[in-house]
GROMACS .gro file of C-alpha atoms in nm:
model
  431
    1UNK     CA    1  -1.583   8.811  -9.699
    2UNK     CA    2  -1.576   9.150  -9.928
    3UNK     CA    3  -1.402   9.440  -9.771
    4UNK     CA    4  -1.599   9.752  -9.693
    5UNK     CA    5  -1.548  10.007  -9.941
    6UNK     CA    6  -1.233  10.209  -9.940
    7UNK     CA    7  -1.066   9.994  -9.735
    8UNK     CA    8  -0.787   9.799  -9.911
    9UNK     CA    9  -0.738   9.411  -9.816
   10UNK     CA   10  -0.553   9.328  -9.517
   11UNK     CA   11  -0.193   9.161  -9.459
   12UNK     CA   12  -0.258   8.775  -9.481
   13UNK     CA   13  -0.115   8.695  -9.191
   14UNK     CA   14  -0.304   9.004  -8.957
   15UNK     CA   15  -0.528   8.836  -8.748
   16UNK     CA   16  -0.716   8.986  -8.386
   17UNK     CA   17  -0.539   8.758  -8.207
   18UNK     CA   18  -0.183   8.849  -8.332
   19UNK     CA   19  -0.232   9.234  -8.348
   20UNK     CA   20  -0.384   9.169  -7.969
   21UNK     CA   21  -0.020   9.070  -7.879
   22UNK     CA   22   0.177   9.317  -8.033
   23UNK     CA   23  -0.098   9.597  -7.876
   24UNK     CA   24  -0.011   9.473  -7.525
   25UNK     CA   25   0.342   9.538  -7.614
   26UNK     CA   26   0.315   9.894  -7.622
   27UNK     CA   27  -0.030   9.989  -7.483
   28UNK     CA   28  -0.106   9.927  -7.148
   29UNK     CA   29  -0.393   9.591  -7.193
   30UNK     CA   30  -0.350   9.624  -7.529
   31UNK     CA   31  -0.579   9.876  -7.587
   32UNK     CA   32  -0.612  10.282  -7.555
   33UNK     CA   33  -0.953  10.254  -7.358
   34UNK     CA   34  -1.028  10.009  -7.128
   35UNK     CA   35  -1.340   9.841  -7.225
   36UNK     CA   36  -1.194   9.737  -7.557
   37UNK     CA   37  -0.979   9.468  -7.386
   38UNK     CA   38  -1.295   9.232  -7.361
   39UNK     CA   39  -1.254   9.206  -7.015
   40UNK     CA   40  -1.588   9.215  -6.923
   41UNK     CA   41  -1.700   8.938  -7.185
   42UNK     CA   42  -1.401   8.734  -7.252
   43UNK     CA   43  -1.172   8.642  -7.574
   44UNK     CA   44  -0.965   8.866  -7.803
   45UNK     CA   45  -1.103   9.196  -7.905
   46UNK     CA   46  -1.172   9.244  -8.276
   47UNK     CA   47  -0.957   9.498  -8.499
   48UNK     CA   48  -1.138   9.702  -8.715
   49UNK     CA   49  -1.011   9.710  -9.075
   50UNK     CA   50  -1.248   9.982  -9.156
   51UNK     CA   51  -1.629  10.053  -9.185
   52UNK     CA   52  -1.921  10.128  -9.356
   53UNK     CA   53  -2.292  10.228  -9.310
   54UNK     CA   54  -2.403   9.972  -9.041
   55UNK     CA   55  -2.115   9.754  -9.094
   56UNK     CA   56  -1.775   9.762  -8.931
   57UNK     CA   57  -1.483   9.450  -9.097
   58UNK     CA   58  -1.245   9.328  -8.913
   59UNK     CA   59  -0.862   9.257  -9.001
   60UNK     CA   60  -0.956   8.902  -9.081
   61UNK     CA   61  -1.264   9.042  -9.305
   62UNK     CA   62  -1.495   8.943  -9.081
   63UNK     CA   63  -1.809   9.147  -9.134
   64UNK     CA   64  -2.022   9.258  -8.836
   65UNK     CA   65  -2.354   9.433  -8.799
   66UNK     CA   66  -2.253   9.707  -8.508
   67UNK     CA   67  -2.435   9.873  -8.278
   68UNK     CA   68  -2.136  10.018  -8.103
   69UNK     CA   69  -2.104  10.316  -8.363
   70UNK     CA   70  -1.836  10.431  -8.161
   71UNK     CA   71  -2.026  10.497  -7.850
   72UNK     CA   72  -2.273  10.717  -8.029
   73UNK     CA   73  -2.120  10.930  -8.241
   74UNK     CA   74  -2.225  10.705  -8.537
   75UNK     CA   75  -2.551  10.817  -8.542
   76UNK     CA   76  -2.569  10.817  -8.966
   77UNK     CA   77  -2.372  10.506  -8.979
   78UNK     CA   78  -1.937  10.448  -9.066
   79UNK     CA   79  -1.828  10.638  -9.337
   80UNK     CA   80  -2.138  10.869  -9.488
   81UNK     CA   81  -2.035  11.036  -9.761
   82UNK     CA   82  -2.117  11.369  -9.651
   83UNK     CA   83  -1.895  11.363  -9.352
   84UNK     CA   84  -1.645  11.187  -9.572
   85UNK     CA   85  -1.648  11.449  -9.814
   86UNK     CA   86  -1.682  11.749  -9.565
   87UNK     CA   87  -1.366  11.613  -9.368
   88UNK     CA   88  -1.156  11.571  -9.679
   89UNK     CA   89  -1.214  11.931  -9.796
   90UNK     CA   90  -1.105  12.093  -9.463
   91UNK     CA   91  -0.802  11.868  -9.399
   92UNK     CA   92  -0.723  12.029  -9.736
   93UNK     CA   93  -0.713  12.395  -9.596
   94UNK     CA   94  -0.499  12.246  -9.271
   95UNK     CA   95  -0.578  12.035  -9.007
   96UNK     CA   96  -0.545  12.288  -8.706
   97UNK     CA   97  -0.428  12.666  -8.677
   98UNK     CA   98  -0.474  12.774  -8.307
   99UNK     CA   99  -0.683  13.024  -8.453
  100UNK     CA  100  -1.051  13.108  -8.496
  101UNK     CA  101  -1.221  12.985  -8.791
  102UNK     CA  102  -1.535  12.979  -8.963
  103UNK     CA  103  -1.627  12.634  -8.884
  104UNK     CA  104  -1.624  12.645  -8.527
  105UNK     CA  105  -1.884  12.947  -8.513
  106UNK     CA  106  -2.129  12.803  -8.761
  107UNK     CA  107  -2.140  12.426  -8.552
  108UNK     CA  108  -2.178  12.684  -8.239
  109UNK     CA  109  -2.477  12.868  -8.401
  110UNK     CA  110  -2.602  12.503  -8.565
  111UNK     CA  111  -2.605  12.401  -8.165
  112UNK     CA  112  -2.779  12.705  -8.007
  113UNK     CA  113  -3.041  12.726  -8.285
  114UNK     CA  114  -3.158  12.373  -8.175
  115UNK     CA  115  -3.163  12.351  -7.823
  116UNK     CA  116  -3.394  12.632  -7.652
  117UNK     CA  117  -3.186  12.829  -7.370
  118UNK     CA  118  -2.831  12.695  -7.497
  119UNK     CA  119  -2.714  13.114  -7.594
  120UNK     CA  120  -2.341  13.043  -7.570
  121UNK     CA  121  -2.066  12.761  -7.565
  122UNK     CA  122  -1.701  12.645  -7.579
  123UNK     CA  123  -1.576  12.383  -7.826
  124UNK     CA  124  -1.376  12.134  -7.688
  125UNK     CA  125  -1.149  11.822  -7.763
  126UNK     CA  126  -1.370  11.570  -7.572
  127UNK     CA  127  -1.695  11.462  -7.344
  128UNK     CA  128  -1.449  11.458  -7.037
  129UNK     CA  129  -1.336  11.820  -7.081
  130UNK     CA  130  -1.704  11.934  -7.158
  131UNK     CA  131  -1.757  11.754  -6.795
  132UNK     CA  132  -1.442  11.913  -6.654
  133UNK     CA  133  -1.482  12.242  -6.754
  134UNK     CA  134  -1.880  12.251  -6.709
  135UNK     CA  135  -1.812  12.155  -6.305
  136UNK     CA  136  -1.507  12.480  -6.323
  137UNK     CA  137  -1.728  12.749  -6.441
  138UNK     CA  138  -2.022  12.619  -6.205
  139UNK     CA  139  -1.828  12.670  -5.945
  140UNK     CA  140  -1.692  13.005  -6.035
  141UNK     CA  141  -2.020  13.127  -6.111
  142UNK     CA  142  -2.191  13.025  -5.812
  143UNK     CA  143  -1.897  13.056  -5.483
  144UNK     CA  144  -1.925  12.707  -5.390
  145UNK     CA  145  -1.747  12.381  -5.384
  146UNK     CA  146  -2.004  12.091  -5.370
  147UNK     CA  147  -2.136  11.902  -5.682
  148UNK     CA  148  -2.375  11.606  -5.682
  149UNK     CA  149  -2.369  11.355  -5.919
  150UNK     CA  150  -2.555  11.057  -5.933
  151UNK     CA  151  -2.443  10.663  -5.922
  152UNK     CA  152  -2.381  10.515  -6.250
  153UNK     CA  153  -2.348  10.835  -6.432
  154UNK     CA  154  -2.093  10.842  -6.636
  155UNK     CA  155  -1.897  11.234  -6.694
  156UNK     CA  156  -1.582  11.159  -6.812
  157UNK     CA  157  -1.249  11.070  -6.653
  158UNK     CA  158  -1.170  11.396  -6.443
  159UNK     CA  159  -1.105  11.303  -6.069
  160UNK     CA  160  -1.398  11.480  -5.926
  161UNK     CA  161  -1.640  11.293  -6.133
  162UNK     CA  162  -1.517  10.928  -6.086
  163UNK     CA  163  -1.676  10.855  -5.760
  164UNK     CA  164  -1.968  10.565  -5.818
  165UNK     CA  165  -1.932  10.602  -6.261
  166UNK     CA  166  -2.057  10.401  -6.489
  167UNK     CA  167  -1.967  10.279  -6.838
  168UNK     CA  168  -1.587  10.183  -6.856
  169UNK     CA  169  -1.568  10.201  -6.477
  170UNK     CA  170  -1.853   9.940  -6.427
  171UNK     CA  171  -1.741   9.719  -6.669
  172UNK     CA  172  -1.364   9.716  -6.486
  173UNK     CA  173  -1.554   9.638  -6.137
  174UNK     CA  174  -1.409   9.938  -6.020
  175UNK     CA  175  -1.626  10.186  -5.743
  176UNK     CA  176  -1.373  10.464  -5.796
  177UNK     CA  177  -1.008  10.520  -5.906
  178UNK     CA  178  -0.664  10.432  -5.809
  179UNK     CA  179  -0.474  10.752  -5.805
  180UNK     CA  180  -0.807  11.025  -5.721
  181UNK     CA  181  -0.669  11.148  -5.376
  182UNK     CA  182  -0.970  11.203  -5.084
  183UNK     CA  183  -0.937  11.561  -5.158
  184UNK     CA  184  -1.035  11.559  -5.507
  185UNK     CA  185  -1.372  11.405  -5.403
  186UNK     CA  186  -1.444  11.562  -5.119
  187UNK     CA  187  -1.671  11.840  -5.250
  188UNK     CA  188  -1.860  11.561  -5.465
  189UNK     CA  189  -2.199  11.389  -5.344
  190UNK     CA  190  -2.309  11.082  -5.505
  191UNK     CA  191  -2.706  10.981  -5.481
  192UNK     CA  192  -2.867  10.699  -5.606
  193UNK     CA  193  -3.031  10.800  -5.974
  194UNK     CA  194  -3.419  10.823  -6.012
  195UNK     CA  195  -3.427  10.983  -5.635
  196UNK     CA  196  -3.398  11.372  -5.592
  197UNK     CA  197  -3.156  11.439  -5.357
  198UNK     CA  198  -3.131  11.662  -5.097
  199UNK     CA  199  -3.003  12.034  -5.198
  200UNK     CA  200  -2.842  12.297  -4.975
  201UNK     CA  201  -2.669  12.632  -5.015
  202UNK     CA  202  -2.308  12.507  -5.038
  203UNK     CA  203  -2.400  12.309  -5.362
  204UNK     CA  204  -2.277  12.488  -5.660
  205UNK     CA  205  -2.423  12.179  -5.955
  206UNK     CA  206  -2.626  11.909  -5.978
  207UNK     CA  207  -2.494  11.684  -6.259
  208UNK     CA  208  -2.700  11.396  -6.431
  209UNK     CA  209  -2.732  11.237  -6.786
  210UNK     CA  210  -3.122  11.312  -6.826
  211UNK     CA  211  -3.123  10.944  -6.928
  212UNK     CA  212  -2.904  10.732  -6.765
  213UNK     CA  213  -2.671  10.548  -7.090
  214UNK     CA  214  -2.365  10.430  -6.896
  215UNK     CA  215  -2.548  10.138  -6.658
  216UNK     CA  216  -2.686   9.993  -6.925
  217UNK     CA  217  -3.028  10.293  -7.049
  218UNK     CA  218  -3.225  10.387  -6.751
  219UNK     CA  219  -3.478  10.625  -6.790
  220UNK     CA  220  -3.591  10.899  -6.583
  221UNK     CA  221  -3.884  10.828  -6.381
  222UNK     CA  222  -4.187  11.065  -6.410
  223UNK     CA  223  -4.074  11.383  -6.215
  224UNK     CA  224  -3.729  11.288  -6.173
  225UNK     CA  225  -3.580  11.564  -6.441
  226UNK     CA  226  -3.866  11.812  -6.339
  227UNK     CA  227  -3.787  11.770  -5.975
  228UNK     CA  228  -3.372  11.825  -6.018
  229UNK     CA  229  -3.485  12.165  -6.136
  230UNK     CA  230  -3.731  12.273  -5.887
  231UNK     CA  231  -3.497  12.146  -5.620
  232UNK     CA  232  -3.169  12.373  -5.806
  233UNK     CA  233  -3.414  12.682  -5.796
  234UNK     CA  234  -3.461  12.620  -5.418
  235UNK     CA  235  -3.095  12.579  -5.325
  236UNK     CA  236  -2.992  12.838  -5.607
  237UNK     CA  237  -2.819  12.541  -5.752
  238UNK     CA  238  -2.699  12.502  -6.143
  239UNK     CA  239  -2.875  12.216  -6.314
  240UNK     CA  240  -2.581  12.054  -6.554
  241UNK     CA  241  -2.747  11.825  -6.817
  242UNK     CA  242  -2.476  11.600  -6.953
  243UNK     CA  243  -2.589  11.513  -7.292
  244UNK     CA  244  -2.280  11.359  -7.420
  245UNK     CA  245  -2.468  11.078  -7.534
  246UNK     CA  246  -2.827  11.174  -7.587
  247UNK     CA  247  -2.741  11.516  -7.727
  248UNK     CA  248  -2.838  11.537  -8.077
  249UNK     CA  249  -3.000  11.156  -8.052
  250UNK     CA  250  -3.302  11.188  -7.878
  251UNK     CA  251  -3.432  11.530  -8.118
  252UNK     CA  252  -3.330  11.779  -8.276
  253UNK     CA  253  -3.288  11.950  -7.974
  254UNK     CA  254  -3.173  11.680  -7.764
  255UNK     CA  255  -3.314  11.578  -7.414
  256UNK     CA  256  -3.429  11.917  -7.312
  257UNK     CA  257  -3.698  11.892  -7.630
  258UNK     CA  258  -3.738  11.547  -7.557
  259UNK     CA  259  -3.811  11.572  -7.159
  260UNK     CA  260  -3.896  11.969  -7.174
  261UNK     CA  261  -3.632  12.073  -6.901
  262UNK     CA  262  -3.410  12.297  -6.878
  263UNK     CA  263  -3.092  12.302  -6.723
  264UNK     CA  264  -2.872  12.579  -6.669
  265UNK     CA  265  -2.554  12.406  -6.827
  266UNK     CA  266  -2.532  12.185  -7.085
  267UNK     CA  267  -2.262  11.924  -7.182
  268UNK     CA  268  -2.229  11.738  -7.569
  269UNK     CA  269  -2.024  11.532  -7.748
  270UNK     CA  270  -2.043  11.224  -7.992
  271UNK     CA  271  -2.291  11.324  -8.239
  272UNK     CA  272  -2.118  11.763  -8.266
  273UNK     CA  273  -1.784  11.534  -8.382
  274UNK     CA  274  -1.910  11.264  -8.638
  275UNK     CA  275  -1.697  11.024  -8.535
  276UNK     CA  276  -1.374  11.279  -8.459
  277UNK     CA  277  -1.294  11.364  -8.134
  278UNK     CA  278  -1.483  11.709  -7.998
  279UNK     CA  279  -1.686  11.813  -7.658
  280UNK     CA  280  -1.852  12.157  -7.590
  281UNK     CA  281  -2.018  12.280  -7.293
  282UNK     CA  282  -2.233  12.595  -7.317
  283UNK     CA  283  -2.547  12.790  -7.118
  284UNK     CA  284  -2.664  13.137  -7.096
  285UNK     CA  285  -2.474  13.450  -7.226
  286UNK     CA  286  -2.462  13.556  -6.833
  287UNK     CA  287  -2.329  13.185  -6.716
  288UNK     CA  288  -2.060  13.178  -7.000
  289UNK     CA  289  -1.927  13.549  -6.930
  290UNK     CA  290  -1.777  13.383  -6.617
  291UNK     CA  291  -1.533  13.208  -6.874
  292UNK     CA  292  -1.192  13.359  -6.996
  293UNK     CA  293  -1.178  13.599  -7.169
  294UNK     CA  294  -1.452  13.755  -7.022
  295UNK     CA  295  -1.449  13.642  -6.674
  296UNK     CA  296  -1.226  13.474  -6.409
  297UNK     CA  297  -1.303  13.061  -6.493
  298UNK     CA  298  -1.019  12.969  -6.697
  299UNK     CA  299  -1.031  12.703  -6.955
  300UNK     CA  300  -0.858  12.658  -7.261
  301UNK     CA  301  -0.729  12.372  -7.572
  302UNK     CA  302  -0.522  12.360  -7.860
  303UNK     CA  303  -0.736  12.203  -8.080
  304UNK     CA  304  -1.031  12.324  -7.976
  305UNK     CA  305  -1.284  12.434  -8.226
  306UNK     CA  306  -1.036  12.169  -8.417
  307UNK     CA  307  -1.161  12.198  -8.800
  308UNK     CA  308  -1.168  11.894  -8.892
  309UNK     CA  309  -1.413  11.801  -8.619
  310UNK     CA  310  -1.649  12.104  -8.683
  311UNK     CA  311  -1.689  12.009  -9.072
  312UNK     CA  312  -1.766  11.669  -8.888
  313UNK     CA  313  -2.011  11.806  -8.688
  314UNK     CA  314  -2.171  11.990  -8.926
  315UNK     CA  315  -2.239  11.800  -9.173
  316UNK     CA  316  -2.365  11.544  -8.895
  317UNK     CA  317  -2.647  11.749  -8.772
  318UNK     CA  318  -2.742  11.909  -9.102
  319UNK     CA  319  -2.817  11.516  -9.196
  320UNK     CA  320  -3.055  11.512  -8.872
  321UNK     CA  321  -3.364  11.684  -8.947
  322UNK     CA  322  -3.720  11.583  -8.808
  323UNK     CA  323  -3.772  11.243  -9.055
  324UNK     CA  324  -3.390  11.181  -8.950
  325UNK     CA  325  -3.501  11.116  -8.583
  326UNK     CA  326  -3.832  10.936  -8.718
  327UNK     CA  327  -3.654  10.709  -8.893
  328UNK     CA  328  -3.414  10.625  -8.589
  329UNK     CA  329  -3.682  10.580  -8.345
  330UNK     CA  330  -3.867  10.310  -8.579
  331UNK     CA  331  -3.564  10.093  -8.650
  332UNK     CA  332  -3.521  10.154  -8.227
  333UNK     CA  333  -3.862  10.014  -8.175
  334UNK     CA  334  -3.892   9.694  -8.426
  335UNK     CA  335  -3.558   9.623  -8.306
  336UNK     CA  336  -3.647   9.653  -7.930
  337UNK     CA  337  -3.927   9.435  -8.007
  338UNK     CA  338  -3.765   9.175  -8.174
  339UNK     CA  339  -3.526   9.108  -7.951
  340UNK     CA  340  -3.813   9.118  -7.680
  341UNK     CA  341  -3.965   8.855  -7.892
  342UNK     CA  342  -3.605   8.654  -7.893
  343UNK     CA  343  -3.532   8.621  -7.545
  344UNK     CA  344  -3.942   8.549  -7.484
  345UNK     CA  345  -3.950   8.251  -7.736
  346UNK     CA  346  -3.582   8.128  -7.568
  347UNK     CA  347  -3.803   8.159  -7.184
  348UNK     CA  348  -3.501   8.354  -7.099
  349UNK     CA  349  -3.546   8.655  -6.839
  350UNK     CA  350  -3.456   8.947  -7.029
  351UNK     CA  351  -3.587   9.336  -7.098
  352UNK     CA  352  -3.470   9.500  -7.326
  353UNK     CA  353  -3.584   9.941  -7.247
  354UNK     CA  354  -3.624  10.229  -7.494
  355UNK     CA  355  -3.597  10.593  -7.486
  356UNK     CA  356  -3.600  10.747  -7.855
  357UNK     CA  357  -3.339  10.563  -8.053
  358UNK     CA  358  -3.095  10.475  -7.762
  359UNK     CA  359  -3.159  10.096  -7.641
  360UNK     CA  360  -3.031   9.926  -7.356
  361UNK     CA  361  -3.052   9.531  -7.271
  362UNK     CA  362  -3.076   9.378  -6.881
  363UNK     CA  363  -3.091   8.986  -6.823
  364UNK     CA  364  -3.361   9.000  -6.581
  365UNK     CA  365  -3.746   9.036  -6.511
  366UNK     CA  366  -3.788   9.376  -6.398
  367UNK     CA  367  -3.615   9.726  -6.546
  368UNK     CA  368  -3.358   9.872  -6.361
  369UNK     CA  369  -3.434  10.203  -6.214
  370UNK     CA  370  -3.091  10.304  -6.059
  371UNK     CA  371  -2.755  10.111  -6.052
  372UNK     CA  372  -2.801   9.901  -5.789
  373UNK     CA  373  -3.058   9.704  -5.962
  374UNK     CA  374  -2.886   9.749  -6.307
  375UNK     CA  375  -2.589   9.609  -6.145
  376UNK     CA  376  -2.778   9.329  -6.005
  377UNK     CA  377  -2.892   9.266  -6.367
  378UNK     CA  378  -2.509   9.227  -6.440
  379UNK     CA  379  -2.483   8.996  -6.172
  380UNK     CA  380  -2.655   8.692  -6.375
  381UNK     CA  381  -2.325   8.696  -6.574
  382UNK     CA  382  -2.567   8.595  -6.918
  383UNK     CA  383  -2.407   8.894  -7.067
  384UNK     CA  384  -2.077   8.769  -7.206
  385UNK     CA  385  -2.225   8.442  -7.307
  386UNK     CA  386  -2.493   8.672  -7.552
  387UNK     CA  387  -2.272   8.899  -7.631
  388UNK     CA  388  -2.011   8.610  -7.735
  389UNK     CA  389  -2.269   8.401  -7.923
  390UNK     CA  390  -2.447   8.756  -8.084
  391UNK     CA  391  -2.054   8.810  -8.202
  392UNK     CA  392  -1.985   8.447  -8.374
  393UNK     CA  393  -2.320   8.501  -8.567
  394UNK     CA  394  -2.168   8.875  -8.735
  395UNK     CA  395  -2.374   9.111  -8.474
  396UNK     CA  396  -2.143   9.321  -8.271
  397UNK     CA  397  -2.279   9.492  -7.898
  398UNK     CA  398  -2.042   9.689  -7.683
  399UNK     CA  399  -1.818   9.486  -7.524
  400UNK     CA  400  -1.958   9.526  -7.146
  401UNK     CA  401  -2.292   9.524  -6.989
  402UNK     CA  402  -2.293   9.863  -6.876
  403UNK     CA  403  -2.330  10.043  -7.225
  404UNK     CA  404  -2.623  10.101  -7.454
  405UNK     CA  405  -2.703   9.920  -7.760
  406UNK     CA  406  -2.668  10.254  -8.085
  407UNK     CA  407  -2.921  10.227  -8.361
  408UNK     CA  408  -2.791  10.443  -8.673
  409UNK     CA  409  -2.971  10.565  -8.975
  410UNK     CA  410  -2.812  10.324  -9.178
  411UNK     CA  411  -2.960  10.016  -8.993
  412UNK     CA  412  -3.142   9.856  -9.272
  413UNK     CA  413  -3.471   9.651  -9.259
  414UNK     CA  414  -3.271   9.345  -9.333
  415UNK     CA  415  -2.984   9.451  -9.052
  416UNK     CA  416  -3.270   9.440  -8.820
  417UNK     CA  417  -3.370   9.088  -8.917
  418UNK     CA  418  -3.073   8.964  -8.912
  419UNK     CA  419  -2.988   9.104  -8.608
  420UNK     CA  420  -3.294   8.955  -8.423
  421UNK     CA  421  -3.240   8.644  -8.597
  422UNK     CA  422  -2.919   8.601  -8.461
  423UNK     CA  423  -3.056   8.673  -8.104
  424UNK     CA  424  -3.306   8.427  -8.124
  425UNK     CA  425  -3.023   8.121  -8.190
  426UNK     CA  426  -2.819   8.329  -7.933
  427UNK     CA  427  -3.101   8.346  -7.642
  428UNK     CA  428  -3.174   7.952  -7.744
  429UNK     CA  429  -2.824   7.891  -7.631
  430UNK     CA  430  -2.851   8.065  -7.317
  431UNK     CA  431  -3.170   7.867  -7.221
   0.00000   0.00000   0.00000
């Protein structure tokens, strides 16, 4: 097949399989995170060559319609030209100075212009230490120790946050981590998603993706968001919405526009980057005074505000204006529905739920509403088989059952139909 633009042919001889061994050679499974090493679904992972609009190529120029997108950030496909472009001209100035620059205040004032209450916030290097650092300054604001978060939520690697994750976690069959002593989980309360939870006094946060997009995409039942903030105002509890994934996806404002809650911390990621690696976490001018230099929560990074990532960012969300998210939700809905239509000509149990552009997929008859019953969806083991046979017809899904399925705005009409073509010869073969 043709290589994607601006990506020069390949050695003859690369192949997955080949680079696969030397990676396990020198990186632990072969890979640098671990749902990459195709454990969940079987075979050899794919290299990518390079990428562009909805397309990704791998090193043996195979060509793949993907709806990873890196996890998210890909939200105006591989390679637009005005990130491209953007990038190019600030690696020209330098690629980090440990010193303010313009960059980093104008994605800062991009952010806080969109989402209502978000006043202040710290650039970061990554989702995780947006997670990290959002849990720190809750708990120096407020003089207590106990956070809740909630099963299948995913919020980064940090030991306090591990207990019951999703995503990569999931797809390793893991419950926790080797290596998190008792102590670094002691303070942190996990409770079963779609429930409110109990609240007291010695709970400094309440942390929760306001839709659930690391068990697969479970939505928030009716109430569920409304009900984590009454119960925070009781208990004089901070609400932290991680919106790592659906930050910047679900509107222009993110879930709090979408859902019309407001949480008293916020966490981003992905989509602020396009495609390089950046996290902030931000709030109200009085919440972030607690934070060095003004206060006593210390948090810090060498490359944060890195920019590189902030002429990323920026041109990202200036590209994501109201049609932008219009756009994404329509190719999320024909898309939904044909593969609805796919697995319901194949007589194969399957649902396949929506919120905004962000789609998930569950081989079963009813939609999971926590992750028990997501992971009883995983259960059926029909995941690896689709995802394999989606894979050999040039459609690429994450690589475990656990993530969601990323629409971009430069999913095609014809991406679409080929896409739900494929799935209907795919679900055929799981009947």
């Amino acid at each position: 097949m043709a290589e994607p633009p601006g990506v020069a042919p390949g050695d003859a001889d690369l192949s997955n399989a080949g680079l696969f061994e030397r990676a396990c050679a020198v990186l632990p499974g072969g890979v640098n995170s671990p749902v990459r090493a195709f454990g969940a679904v079987g075979g050899t992972p794919y290299f990518v060559a390079g990428g562009q609009g909805a397309h990704v190529w791998d090193v043996e120029g195979n060509r793949y319609i993907d709806y990873v997108q890196s996890y998210g950030p890909g939200i105006l496909g591989h390679a637009p030209a005005a990130v491209i472009n953007a990038v190019a001209a600030a690696a020209a100035q330098g690629t980090s100075f440990g010193a303010p620059t313009e960059a980093e205040v104008r994605l800062a004032n991009e952010m806080c212009a969109r989402v209502r209450g978000l006043e202040m916030l710290r650039l970061v290097s990554s989702g995780t230490e947006a997670a990290m650092s959002a849990v720190r300054l809750a708990r120096g604001a407020t003089g207590r120790n106990k956070i809740v978060k909630f099963a299948g939520c995913y919020h980064g690697h940090s030991d306090s946050l591990l207990a019951a994750g999703g995503s990569g976690v999931a797809n390793q069959g893991l419950s926790g981590c080797d290596g998190v002593t008792p102590g670094a989980v002691a303070d942190t309360v996990v409770a079963p998603y779609n429930v409110v939870p109990d609240i007291d006094a010695d709970t400094a946060a309440v942390l929760v993706e306001p839709v659930a997009a690391n068990m697969g995409l479970v939505a928030p039942a009716p109430g569920f968001l409304e009900g984590l903030r009454a119960a925070c105002d009781r208990a004089g509890a901070l609400l932290v919405f991680d919106e790592v994934i659906t930050g910047f996806r679900l509107a222009r404002g993110g879930a709090t526009e979408f859902y019309g809650v407001r949480p008293d911390l916020w966490c981003f990621g992905k989509v602020i980057g396009g495609g390089l690696p950046v996290g902030a976490f931000g709030g109200s001018r009085a919440l972030m005074g607690h934070l060095a230099p003004l206060g006593g929560v210390y948090q810090a990074g060498t490359l944060s505000g890195n920019p590189l990532a902030t002429a990323a960012g920026l041109a990202t969300l200036e590209a994501l204006d109201g049609s932008a998210y219009e756009h994404l939700e329509a190719t999320a809905v024909t898309l939904a529905a044909g593969l609805e239509e796919a697995f319901g000509a194949a007589r194969v149990d399957a649902v396949v739920p929506r919120v905004g552009s962000l789609l998930g997929l569950f081989f079963g008859s009813e939609t999971p509403r926590n992750f028990d019953e997501a992971n009883a969806s995983v259960a059926s083991g029909l995941y690896a088989p689709f995802f394999q046979a989606m894979l050999r017809r040039g459609v690429a899904l994450a690589p475990g059952p656990y993530e969601a399925i990323f629409v971009s705005l430069a999913h095609s009409a014809s991406d679409i139909d080929a896409t739900v073509a494929a799935a209907t010869e795919a679900a055929a073969e799981l009947a």
